[in-house]
Coordinates of C-alpha atoms in Angstrom, one line a residue:
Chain F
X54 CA 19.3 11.1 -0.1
X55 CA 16.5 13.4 -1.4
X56 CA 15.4 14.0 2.4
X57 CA 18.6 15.5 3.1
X58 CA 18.5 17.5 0.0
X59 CA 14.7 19.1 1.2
X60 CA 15.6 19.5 4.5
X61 CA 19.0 21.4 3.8
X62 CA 17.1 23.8 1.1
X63 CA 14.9 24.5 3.8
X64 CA 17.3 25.3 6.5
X65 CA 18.9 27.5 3.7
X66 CA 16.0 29.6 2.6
X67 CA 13.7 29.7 5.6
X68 CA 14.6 33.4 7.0
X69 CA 13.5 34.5 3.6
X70 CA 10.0 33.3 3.8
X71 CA 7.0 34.0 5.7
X72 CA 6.0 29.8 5.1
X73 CA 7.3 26.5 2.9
X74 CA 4.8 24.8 0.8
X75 CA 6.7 21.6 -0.4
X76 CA 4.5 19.7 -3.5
X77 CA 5.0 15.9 -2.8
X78 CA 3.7 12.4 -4.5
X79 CA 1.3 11.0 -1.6
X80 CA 3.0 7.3 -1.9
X81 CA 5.9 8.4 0.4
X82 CA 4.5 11.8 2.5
X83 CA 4.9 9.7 5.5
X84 CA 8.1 8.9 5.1
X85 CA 9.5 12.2 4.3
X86 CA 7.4 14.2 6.8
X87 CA 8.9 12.1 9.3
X88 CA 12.5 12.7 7.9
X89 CA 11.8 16.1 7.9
X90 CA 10.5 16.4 11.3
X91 CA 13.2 15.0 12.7
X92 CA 15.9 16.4 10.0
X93 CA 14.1 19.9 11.3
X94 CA 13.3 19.6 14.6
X95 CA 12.3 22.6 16.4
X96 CA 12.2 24.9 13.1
X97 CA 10.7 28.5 13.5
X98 CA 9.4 28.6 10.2
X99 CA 6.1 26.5 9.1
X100 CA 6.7 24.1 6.2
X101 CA 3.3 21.8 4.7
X102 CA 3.4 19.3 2.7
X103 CA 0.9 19.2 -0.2
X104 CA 0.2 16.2 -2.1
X105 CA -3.2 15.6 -4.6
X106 CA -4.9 12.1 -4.7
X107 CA -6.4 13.1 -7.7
X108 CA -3.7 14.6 -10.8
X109 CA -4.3 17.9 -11.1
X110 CA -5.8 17.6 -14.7
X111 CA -9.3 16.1 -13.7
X112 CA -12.6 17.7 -12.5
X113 CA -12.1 15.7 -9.4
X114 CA -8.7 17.0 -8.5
X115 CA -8.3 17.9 -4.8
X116 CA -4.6 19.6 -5.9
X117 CA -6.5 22.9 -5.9
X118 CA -7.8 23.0 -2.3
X119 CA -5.2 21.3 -0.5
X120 CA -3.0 24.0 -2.2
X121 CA -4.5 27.0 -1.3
X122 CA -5.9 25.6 2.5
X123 CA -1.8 25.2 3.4
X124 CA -0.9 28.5 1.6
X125 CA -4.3 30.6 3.8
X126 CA -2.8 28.3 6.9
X127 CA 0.4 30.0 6.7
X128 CA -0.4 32.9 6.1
X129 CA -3.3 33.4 8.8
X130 CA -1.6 31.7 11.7
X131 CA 1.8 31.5 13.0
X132 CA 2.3 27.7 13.1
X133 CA 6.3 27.0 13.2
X134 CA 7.0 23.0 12.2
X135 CA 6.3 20.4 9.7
X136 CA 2.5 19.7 8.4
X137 CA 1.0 18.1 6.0
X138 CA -2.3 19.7 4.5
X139 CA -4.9 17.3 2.8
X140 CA -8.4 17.0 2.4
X141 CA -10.2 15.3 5.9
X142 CA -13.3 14.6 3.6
X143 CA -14.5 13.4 0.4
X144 CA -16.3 16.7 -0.5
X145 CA -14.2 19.7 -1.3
X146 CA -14.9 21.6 2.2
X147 CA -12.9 20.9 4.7
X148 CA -9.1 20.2 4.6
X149 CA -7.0 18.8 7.8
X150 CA -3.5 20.1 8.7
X151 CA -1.6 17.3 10.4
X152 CA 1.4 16.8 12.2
X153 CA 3.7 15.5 9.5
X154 CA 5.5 12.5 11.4
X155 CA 2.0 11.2 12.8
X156 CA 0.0 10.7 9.8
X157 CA -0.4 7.4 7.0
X158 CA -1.9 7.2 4.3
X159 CA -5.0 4.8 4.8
X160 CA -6.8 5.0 1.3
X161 CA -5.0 4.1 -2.1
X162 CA -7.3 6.6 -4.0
X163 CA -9.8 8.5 -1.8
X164 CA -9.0 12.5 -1.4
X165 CA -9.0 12.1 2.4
X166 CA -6.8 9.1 2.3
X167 CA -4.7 10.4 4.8
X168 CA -4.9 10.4 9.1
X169 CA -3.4 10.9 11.5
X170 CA -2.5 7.9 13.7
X171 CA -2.4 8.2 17.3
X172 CA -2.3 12.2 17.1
X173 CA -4.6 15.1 17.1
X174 CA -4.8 17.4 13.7
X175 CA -3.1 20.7 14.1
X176 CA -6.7 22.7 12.8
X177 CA -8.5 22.3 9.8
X178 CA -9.4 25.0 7.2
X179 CA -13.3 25.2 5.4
X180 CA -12.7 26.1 2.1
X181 CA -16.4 27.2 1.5
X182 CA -16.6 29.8 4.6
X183 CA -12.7 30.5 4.1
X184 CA -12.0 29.8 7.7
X185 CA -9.4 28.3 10.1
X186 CA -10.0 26.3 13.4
X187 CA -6.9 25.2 15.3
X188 CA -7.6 21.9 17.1
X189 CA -4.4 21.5 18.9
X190 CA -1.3 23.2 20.3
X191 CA 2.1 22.7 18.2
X192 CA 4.9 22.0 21.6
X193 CA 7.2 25.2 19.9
X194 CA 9.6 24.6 22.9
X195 CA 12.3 22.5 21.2
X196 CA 15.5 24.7 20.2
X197 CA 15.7 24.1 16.4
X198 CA 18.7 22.4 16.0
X199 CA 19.1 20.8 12.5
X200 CA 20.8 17.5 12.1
X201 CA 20.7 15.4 8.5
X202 CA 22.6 12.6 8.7
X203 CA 21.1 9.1 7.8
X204 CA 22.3 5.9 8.4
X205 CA 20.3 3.7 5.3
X206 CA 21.5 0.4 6.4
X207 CA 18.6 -0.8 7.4
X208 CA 16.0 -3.8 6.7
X209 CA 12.2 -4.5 6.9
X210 CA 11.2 -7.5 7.8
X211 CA 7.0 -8.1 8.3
X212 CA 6.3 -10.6 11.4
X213 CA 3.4 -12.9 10.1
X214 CA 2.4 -16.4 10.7
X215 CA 5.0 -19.1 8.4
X216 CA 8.0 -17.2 8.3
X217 CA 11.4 -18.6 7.7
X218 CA 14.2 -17.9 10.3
X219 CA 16.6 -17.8 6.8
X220 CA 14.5 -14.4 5.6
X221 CA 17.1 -12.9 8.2
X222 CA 20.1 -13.9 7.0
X223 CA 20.4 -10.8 4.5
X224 CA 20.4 -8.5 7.5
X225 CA 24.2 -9.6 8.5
X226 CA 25.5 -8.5 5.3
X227 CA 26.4 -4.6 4.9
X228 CA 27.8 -3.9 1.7
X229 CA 25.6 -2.6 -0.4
X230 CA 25.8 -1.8 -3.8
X231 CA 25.6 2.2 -4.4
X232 CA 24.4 2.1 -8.2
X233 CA 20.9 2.8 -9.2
X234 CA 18.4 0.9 -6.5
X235 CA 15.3 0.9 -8.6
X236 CA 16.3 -0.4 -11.9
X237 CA 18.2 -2.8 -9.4
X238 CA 15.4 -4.3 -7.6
X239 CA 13.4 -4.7 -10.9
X240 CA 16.0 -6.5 -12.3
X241 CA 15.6 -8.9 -9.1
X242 CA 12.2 -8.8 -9.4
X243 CA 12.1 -9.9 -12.9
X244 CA 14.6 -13.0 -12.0
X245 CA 12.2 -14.2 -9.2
X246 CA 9.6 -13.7 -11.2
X247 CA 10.4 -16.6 -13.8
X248 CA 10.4 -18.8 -10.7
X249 CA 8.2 -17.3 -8.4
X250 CA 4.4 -15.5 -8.2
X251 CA 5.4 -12.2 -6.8
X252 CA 1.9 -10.4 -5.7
X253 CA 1.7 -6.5 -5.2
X254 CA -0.4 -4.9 -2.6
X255 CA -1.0 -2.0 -1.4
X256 CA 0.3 -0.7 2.4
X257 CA -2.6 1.3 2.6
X258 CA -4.8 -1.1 3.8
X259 CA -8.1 0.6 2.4
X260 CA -8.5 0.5 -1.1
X261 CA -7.0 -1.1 -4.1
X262 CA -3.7 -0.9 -6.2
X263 CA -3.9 -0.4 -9.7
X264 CA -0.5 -0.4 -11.9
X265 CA -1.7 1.0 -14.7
X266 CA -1.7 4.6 -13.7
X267 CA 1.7 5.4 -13.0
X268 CA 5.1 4.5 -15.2
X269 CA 6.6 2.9 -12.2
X270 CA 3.5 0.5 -11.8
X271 CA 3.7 -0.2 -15.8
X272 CA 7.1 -1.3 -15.2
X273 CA 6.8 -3.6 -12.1
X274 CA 3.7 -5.1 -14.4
X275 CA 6.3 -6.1 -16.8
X276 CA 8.5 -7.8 -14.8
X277 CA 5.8 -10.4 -14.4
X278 CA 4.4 -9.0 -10.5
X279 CA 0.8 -9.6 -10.3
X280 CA -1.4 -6.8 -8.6
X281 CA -3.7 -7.6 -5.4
X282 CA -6.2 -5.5 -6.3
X283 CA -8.9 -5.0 -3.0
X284 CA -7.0 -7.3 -1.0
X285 CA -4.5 -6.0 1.6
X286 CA -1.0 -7.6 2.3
X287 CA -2.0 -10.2 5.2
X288 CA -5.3 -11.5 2.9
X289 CA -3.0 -11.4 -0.4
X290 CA -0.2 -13.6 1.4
X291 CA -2.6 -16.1 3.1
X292 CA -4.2 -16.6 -0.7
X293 CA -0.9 -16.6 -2.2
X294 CA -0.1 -19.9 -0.3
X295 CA -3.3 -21.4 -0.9
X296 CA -3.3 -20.8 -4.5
X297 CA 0.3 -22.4 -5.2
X298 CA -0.9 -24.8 -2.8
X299 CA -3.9 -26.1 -5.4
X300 CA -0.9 -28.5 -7.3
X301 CA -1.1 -26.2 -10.4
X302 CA 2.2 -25.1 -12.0
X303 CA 3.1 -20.9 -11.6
X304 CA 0.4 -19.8 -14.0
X305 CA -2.3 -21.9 -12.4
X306 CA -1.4 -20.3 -9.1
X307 CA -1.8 -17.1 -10.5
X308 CA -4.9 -17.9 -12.5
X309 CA -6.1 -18.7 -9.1
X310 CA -4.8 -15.9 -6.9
X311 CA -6.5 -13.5 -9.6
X312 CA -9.6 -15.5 -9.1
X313 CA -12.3 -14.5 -6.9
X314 CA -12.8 -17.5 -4.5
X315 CA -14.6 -16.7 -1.7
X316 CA -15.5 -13.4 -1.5
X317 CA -11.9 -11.9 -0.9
X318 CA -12.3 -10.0 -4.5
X319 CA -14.3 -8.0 -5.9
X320 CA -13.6 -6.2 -9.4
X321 CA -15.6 -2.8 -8.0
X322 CA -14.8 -2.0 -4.1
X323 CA -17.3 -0.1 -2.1
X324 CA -16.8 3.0 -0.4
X325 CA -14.4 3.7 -3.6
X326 CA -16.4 6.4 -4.0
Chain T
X1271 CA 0.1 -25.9 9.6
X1272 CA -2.5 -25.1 12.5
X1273 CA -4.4 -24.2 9.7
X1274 CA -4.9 -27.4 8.1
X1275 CA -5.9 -29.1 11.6
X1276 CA -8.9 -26.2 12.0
X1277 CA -10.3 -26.9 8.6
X1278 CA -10.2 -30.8 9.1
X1279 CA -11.7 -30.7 12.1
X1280 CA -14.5 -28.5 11.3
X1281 CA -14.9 -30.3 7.6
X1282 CA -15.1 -33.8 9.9
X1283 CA -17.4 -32.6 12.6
X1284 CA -19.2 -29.9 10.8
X1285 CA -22.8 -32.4 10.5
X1286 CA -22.8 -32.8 14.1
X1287 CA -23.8 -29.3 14.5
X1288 CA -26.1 -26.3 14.3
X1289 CA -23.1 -24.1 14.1
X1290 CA -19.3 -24.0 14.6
X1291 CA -17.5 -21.4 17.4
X1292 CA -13.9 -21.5 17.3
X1293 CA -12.3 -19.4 20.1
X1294 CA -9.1 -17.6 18.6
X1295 CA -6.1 -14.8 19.4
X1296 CA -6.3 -11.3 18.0
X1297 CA -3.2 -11.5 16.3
X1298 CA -3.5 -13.2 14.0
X1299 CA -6.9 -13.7 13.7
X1300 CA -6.9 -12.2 10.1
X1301 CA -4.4 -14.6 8.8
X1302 CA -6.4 -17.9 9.9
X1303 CA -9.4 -15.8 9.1
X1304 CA -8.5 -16.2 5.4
X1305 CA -7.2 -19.3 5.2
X1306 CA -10.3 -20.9 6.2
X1307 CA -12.1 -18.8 4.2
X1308 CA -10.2 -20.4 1.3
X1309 CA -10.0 -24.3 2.4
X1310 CA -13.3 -24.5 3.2
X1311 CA -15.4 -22.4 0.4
X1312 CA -18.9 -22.7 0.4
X1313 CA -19.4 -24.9 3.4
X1314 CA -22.8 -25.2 4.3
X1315 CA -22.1 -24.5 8.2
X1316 CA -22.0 -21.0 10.1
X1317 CA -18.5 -20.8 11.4
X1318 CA -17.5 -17.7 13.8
X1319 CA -14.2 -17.0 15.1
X1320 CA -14.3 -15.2 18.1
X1321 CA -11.6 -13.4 20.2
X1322 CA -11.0 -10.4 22.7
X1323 CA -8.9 -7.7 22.9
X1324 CA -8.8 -7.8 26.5
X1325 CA -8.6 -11.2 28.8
X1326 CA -11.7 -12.9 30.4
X1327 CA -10.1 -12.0 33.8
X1328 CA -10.4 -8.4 33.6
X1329 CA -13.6 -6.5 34.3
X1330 CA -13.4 -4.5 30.9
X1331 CA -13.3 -7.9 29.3
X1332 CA -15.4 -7.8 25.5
X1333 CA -14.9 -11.7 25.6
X1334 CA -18.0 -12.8 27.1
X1335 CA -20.3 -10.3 24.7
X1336 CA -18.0 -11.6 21.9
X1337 CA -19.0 -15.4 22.5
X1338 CA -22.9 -14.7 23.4
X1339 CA -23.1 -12.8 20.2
X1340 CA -21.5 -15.2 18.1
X1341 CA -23.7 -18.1 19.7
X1342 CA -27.1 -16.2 19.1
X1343 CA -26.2 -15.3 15.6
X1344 CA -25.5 -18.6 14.7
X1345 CA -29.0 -19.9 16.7
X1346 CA -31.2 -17.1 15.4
X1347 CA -29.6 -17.3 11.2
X1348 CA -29.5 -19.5 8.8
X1349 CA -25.9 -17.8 8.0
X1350 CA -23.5 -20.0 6.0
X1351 CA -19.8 -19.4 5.8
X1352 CA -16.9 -18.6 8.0
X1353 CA -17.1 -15.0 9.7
X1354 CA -15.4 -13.2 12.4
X1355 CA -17.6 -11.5 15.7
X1356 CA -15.9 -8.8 17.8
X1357 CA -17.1 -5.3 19.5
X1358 CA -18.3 -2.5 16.9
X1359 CA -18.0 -0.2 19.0
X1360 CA -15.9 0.6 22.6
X1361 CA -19.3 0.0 24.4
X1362 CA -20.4 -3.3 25.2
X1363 CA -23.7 -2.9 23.2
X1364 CA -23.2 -3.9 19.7
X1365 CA -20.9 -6.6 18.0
X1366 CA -20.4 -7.0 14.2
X1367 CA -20.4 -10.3 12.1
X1368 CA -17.7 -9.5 9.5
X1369 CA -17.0 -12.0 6.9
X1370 CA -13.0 -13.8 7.7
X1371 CA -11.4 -13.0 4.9
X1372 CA -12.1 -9.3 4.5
X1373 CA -11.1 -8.3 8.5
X1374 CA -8.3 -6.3 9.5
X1375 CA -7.3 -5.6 13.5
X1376 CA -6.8 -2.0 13.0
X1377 CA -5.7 -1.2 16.8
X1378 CA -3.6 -2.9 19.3
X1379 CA -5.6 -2.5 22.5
X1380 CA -9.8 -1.2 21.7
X1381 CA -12.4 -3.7 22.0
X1382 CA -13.6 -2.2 18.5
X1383 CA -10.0 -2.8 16.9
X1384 CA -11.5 -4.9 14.0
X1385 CA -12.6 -3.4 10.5
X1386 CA -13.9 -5.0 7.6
X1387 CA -11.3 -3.6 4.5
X1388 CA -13.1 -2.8 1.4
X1389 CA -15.8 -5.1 2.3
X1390 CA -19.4 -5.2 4.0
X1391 CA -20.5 -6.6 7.7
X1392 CA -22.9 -9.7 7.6
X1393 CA -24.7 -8.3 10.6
X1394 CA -24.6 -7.1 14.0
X1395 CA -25.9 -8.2 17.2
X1396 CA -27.3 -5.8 19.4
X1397 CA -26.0 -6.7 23.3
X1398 CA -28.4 -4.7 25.0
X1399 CA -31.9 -5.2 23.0
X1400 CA -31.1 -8.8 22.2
X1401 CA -30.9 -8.1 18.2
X1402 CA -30.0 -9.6 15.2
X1403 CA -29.7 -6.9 11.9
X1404 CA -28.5 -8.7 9.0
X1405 CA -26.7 -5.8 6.9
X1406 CA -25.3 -7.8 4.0
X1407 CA -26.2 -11.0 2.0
X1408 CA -23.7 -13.6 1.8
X1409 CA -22.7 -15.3 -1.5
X1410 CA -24.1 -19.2 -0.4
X1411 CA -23.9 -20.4 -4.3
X1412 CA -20.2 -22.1 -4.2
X1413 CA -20.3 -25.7 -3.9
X1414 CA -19.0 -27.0 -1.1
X1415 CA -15.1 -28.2 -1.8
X1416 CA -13.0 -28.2 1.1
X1417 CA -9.1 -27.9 -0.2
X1418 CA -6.4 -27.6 2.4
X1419 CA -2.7 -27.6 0.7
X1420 CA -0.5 -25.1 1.3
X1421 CA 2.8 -23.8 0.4
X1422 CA 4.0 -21.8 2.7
X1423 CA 7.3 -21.3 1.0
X1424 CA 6.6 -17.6 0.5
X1425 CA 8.3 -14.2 1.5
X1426 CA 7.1 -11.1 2.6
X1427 CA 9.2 -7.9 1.4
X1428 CA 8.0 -4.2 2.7
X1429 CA 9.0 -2.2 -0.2
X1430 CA 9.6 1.3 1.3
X1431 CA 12.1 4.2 0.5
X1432 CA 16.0 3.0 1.3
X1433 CA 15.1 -0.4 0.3
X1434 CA 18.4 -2.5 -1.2
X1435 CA 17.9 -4.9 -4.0
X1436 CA 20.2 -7.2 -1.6
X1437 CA 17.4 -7.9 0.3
X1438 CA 15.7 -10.1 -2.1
X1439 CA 18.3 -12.4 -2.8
X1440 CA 17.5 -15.1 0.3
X1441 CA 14.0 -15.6 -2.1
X1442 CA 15.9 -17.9 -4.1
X1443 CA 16.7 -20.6 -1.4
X1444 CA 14.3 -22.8 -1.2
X1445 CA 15.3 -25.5 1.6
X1446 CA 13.9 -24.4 4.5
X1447 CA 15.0 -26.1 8.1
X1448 CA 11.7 -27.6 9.6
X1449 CA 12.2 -27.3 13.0
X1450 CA 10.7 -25.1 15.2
X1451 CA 10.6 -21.5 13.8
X1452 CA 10.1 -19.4 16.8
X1453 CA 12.8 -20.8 18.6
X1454 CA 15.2 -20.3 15.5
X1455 CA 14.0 -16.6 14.5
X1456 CA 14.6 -15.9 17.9
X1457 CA 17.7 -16.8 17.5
X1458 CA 18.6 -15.1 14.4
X1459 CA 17.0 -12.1 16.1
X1460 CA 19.2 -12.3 19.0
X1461 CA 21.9 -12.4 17.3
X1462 CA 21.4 -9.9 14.9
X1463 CA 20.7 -7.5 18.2
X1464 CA 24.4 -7.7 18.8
X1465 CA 25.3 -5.7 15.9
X1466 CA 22.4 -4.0 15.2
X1467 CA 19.2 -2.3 16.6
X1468 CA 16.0 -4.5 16.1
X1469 CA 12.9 -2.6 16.2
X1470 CA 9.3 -4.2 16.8
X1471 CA 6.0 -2.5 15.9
X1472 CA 2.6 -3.1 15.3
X1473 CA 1.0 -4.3 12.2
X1474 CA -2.1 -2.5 13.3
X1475 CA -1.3 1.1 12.4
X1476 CA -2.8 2.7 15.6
X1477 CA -2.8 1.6 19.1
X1478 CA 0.9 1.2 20.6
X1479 CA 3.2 -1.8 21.3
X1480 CA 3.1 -3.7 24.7
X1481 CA 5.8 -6.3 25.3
X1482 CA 5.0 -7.3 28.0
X1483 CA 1.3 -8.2 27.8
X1484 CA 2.8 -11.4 26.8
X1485 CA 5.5 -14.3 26.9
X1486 CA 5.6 -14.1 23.9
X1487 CA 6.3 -10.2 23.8
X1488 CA 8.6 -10.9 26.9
X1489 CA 11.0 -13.5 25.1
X1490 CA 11.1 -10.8 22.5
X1491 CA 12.2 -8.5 24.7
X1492 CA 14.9 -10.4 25.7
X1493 CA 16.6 -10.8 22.7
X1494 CA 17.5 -7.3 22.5
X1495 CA 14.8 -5.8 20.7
X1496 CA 13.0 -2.6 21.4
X1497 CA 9.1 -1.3 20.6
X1498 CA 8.1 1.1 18.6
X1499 CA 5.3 2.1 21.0
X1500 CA 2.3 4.9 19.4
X1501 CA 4.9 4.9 16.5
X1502 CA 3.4 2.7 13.2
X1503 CA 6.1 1.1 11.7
X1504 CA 6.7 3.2 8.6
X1505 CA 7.3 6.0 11.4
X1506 CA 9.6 3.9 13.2
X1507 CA 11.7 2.6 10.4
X1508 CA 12.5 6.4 9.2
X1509 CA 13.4 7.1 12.8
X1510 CA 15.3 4.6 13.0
X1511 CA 17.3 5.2 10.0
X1512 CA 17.5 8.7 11.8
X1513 CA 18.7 7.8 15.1
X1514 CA 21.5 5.8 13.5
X1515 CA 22.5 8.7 11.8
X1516 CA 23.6 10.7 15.0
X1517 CA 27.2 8.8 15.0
X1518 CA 26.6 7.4 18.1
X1519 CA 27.1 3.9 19.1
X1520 CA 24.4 1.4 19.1
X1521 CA 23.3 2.2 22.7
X1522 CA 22.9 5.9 22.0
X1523 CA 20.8 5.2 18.6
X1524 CA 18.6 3.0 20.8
X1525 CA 18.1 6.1 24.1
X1526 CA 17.5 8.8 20.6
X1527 CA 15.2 6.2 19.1
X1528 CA 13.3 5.9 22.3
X1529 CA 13.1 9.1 23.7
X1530 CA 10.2 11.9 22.0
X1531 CA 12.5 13.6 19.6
X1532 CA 9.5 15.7 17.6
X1533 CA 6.5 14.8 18.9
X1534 CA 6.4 11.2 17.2
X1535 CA 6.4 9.4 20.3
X1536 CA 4.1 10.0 23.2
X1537 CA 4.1 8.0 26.7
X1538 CA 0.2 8.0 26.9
X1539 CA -2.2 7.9 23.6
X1540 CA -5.3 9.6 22.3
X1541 CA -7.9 7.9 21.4
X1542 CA -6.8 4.7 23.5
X1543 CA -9.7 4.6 25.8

């Protein structure tokens, strides 16, 4: 697992740094700063994950800041854990660190997309007066004690109303196959596909998906998956069934589930900015 | 599908009236939310869900603000549509009119715990002055088409790092047992408890799990299944996969994944009010 491979480099270099800045794709920060939190527990070193909602080769690029705010964090203060340091608003002032196994990523596009969910922000650091605040105290009490292992056996199953008891049965079975995952699961996606609408949301809740700007979007788009655009999961499910519901055959259901029917689409969201 | 009854019932008796109040759970308030959003496009009534986030017995109750507002928007509007009234803020002074289909309950527990996603509100109600603001025009050119089929064979699949391809292969069944679901995933669940630890959390990103608000959340409990408390479930599932890891047995995966290993976990929340 890649956590393990982080999390090990880190235990091996750490006494040779003052700080760890970690560059990281924003899609899966939560994940691995909570694998790494745990992975690290109680590390004496500080390690912050920066990610950029914007690639680093446009005007609007937030790469820059959220750079340079974790590397002025480290080196003014003498926070010890795992953070994540992104922007906390829209403008390029003020970026937030947060407690890396407490935040989500709430916005598919904006530079602030990320929060903390029930937590405080470690401090914050203004770009434009070149000044730290710490908000809250890191608990530095824990021995560090690193401990990698993984056990990846393990489903996800979203509670919602009209599930099928059956969904479950996949759990029981624990032989997986080791091979290459990804090409795997489009492979099984691609099958489904020619019998199925499969929609594609995004689990950020605010915002909208768009598959055309990464490879691994392209590809899912050619196995036939359909994008949900503005709507988020619950909305996209609830109009999934009503548009195979309308009679039609697959492509009328997707003609319809790409339609705006009441309101739940719009081609431009708002607060996009 | 409960669904179907609603939007009958409020296609047959929809002349009869000024305006429609329909009194619903939290929950999944979103999902039905949509759904008649959908079956009943363009209807030429006002139609308000209305629910609370705390019970009509309690002194902190938003239920009775929730149904006045809802009652004098639809007496002092000519509002069309199906829409959705709840607290806007953790006060009891202002409620929002926020269109059905474009809500999200963003917090287990706060009388302000729904958002419109990516959309507008239709208006607010001001408790305290006895004020209507409209803040957003709705669409009222659809003509009026009630449709109500559904197909509700449909899946829901988190995709999330450590996902297997495996996971995807009970898609393909189609025959479904009829009987009654909660019973049988109950079931399933229980049984999958014995060899496994079952995690529950909530869809709602902040806030924290309480099993046992409910029966519901109480049956659960008996099965075998544990919360996930402040944790949002992308949190928990990594944790999971973490306290699995330790080579214990089940029963010592389930004390590491409930005790505060990193500060992920906390007994009492911010922000909770």
């Amino acid at each position: 697992e890649h956590w393990q491979e982080i999390a090990k480099k880190i235990d091996e270099e750490k006494d040779e740094y003052d700080g760890i800045i970690i560059g990281h794709g924003t899609d899966t920060m939560q994940y691995t700063g909570q694998a790494l939190s745990l992975m690290l527990k109680g590390i004496d070193t500080g390690v912050i994950l920066v990610g950029s909602q914007r690639s680093s080769d446009r005007p609007s690029s937030d790469a820059a800041q959220n750079l340079y705010s974790a590397a002025k964090f480290l080196k003014d203060t003498d926070f010890k854990g795992i953070s994540v340091c992104m922007h906390s608003t829209v403008d390029d002032d003020l970026c937030s660190l947060m407690p890396a196994n407490k935040i989500r990523k709430m916005h598919t596009s904006r530079r602030d997309a990320f929060e903390t969910v029930n937590a405080q922000r470690i401090g914050s650091v203004d770009y434009r007066k070149d000044k730290i605040e710490i908000e809250s105290k890191t608990d530095n009490s824990k021995e560090y004690d690193p401990k990698f292992d993984l056990d990846t056996q393990i489903g996800y199953i979203k509670i919602r109303p009209g599930m099928k008891p059956e969904e479950l049965d996949w759990i029981k079975k624990k032989e997986y196959n080791k091979t290459e995952h990804h090409e795997e699961i489009l492979e099984k996606v691609e099958e489904i596909t020619e019998n199925a609408v499969v929609v594609m949301s995004s689990e950020c809740i605010y915002g909208r998906t768009n598959m055309n700007v990464y490879d691994a979007g392209l590809k899912i788009k050619e196995t036939g998956v359909i994008e949900a655009k503005d709507m988020h999961p619950e909305l996209a499910y609830v109009k999934l069934m009503w548009s195979l519901g309308q009679g039609g055959d697959l492509e009328e259901a997707e003609r319809i589930f790409k339609s705006n029917i009441a309101g739940e689409t719009q081609e431009r969201s708002i607060y996009n900015e």
